[in-house]
PDB file of C-alpha atoms in Angstrom:
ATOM      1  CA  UNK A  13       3.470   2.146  -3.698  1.00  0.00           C
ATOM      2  CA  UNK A  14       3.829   3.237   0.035  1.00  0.00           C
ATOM      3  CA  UNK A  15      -0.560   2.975   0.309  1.00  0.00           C
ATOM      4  CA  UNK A  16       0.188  -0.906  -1.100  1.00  0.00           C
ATOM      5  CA  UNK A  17       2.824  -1.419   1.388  1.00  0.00           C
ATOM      6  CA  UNK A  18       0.427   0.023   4.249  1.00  0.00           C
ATOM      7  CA  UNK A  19      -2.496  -1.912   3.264  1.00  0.00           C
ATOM      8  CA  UNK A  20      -0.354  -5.308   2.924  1.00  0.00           C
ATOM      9  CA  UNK A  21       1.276  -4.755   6.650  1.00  0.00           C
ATOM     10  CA  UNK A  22      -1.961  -3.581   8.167  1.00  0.00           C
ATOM     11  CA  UNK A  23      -4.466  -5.521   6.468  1.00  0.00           C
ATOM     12  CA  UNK A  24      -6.930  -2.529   7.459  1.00  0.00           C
ATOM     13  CA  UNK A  25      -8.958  -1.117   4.608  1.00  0.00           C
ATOM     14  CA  UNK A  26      -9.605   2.492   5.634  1.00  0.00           C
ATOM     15  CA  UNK A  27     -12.263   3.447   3.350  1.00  0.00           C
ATOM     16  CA  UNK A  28     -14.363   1.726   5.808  1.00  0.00           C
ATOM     17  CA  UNK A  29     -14.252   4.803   8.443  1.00  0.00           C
ATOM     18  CA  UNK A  30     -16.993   6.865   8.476  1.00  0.00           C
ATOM     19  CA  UNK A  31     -15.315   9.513  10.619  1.00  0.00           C
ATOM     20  CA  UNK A  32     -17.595   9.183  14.035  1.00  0.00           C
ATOM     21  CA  UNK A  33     -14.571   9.830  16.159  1.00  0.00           C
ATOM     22  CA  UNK A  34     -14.791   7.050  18.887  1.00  0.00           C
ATOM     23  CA  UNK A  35     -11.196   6.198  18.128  1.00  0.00           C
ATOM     24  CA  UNK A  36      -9.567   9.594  18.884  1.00  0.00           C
ATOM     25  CA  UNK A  37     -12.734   9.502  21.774  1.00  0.00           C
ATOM     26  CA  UNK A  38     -10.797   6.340  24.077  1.00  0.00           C
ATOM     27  CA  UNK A  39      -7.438   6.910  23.039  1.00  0.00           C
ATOM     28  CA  UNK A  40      -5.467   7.340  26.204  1.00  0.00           C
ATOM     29  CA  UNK A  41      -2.964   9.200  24.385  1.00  0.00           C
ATOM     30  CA  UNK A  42      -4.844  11.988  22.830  1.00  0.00           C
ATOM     31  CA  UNK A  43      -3.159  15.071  24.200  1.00  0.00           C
ATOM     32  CA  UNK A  44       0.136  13.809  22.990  1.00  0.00           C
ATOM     33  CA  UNK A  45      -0.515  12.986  19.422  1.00  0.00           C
ATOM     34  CA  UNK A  46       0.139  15.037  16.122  1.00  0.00           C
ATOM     35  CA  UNK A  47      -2.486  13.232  14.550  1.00  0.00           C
ATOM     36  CA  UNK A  48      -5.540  11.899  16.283  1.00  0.00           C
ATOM     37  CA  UNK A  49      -6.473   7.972  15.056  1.00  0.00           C
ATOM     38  CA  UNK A  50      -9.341   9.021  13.243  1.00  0.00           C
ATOM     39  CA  UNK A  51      -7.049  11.779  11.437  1.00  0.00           C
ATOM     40  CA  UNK A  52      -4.759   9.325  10.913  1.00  0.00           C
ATOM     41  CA  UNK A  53      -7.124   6.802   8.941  1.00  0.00           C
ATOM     42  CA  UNK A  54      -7.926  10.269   6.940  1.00  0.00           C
ATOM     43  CA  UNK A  55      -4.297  10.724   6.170  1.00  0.00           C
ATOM     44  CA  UNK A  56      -4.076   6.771   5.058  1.00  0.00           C
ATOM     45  CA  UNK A  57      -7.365   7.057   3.220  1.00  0.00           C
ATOM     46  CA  UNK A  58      -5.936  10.140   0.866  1.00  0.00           C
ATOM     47  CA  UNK A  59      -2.411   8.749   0.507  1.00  0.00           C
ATOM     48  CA  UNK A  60      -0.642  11.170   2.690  1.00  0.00           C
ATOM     49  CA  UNK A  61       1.693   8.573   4.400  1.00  0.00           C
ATOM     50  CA  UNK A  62       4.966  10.249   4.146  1.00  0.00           C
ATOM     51  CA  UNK A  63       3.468  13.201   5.980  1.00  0.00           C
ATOM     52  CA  UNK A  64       2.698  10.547   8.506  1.00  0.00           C
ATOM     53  CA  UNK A  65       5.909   9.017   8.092  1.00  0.00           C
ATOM     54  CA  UNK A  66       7.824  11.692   8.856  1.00  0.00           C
ATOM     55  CA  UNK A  67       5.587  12.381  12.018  1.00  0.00           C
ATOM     56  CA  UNK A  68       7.103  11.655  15.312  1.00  0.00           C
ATOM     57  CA  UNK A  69       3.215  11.274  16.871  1.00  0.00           C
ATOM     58  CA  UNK A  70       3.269   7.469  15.441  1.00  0.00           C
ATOM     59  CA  UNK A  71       5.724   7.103  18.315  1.00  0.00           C
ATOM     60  CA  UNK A  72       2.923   7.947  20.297  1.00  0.00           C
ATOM     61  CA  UNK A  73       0.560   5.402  20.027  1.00  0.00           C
ATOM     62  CA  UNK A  74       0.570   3.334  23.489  1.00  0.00           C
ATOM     63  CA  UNK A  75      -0.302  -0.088  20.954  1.00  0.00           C
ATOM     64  CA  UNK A  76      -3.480  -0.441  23.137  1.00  0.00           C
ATOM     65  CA  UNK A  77      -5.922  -0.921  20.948  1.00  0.00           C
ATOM     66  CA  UNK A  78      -8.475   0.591  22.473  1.00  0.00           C
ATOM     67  CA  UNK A  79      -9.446   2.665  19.216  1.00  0.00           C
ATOM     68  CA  UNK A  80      -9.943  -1.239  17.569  1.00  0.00           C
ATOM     69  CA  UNK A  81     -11.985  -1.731  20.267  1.00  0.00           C
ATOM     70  CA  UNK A  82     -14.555   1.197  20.057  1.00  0.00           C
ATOM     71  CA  UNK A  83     -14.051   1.292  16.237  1.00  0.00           C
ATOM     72  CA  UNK A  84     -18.020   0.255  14.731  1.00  0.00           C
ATOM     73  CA  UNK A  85     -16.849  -0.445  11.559  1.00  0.00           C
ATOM     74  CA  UNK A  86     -13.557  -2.628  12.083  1.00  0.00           C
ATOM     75  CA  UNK A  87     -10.976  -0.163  11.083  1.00  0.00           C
ATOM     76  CA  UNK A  88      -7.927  -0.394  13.428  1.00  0.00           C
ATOM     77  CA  UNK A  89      -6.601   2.227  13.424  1.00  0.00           C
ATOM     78  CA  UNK A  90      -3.763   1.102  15.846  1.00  0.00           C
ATOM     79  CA  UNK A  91      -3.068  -1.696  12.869  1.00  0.00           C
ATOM     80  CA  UNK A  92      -2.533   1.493  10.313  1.00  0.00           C
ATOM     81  CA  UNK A  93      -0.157   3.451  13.048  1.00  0.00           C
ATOM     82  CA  UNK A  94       1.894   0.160  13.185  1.00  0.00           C
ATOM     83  CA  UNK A  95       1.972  -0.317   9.555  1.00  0.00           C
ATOM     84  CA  UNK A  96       3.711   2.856   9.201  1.00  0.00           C
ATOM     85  CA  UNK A  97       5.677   2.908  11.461  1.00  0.00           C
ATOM     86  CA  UNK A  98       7.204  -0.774   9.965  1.00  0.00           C
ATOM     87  CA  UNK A  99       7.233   0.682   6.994  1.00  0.00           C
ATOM     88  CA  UNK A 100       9.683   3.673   8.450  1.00  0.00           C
ATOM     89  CA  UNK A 101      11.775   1.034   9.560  1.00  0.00           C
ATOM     90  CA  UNK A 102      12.031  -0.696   6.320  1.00  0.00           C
ATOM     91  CA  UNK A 103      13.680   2.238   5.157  1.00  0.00           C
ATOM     92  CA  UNK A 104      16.007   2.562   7.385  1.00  0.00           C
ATOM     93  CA  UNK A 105      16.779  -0.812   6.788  1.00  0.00           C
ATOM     94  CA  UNK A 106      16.626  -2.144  10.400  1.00  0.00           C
ATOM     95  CA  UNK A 107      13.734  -4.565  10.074  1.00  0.00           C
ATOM     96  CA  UNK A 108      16.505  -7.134  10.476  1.00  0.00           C
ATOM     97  CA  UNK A 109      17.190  -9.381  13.558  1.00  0.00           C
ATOM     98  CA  UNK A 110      19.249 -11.836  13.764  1.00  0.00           C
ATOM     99  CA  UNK A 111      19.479 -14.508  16.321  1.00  0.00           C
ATOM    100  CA  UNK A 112      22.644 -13.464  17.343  1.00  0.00           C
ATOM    101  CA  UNK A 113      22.040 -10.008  18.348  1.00  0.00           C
ATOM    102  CA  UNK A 114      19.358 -10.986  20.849  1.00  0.00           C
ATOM    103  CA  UNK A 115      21.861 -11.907  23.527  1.00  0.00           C
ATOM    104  CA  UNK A 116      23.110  -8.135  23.319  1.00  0.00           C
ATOM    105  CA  UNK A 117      19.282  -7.188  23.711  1.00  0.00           C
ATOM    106  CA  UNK A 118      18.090  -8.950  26.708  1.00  0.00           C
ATOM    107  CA  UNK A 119      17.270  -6.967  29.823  1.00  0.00           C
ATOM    108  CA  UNK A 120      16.962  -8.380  32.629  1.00  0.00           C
ATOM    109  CA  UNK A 121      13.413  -6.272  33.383  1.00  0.00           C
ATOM    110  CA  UNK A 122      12.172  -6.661  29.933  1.00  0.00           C
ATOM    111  CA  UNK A 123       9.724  -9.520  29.505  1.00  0.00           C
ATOM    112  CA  UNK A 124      10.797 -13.028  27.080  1.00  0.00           C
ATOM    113  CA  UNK A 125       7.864 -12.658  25.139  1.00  0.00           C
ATOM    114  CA  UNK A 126       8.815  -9.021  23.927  1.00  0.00           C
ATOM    115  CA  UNK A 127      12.363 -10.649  22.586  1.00  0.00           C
ATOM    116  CA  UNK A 128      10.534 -13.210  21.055  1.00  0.00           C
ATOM    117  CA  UNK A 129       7.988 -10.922  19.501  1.00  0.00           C
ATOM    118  CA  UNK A 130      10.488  -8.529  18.198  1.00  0.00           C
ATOM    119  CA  UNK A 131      12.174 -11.501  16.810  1.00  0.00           C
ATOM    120  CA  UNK A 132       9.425 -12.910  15.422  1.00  0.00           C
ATOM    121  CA  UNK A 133       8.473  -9.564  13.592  1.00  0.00           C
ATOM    122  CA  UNK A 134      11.895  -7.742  12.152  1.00  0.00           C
ATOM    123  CA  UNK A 135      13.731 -11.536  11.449  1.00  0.00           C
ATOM    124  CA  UNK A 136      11.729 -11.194   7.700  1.00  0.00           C
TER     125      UNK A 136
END
């Protein structure tokens, strides 16, 4: 159930990595993660995702897609990271926003288009 949930967020197949590291290679964020990208698509692959859902490393991820970009077969591993980490959310139950809890978010240093992208993806 969780692998359908993952592969209906992300809309990455990860049977397409052939494990040639050039994810894990640009990642700016190497040092800090539990699990590398390419370990992570591993983890996906074999349906270990409440390992990785218990992992604080999918904090980690900087979002920069810079594994997506060096990936040769299309992979995304940044897509996967995300997925799980939504799905973490979901059961907390907090992938709700409602309009009237964004006044109580705004910041004055934090950009419009993050409220409205946060809105956009936890309103569902």
């Amino acid at each position: 159930m969780l692998m359908d949930t993952i592969a209906a967020i992300s809309g990455v197949n990860p049977r397409k990595c052939m494990r040639c590291g050039k994810c894990s290679g640009s990642c700016p964020a190497y040092d800090e993660m539990e699990y590398h990208p390419h370990q992570f698509v591993s983890m996906v692959e074999s349906g270990r995702i409440e390992e990785l859902m218990a992992s604080k490393g999918i904090y980690t991820c900087l979002s920069c897609f810079a594994c997506i970009e060096r990936c040769p077969r299309s992979v995304e591993p940044a897509r996967l990271i995300e997925a799980v980490r939504l799905a973490v959310i979901r059961q907390q139950g907090k992938n709700h926003l409602t309009p009237e809890q964004i006044p109580q978010l705004l910041d004055e240093d934090l950009p419009q288009q993050a409220i409205t992208s946060a809105f956009r993806k936890y309103k569902r």
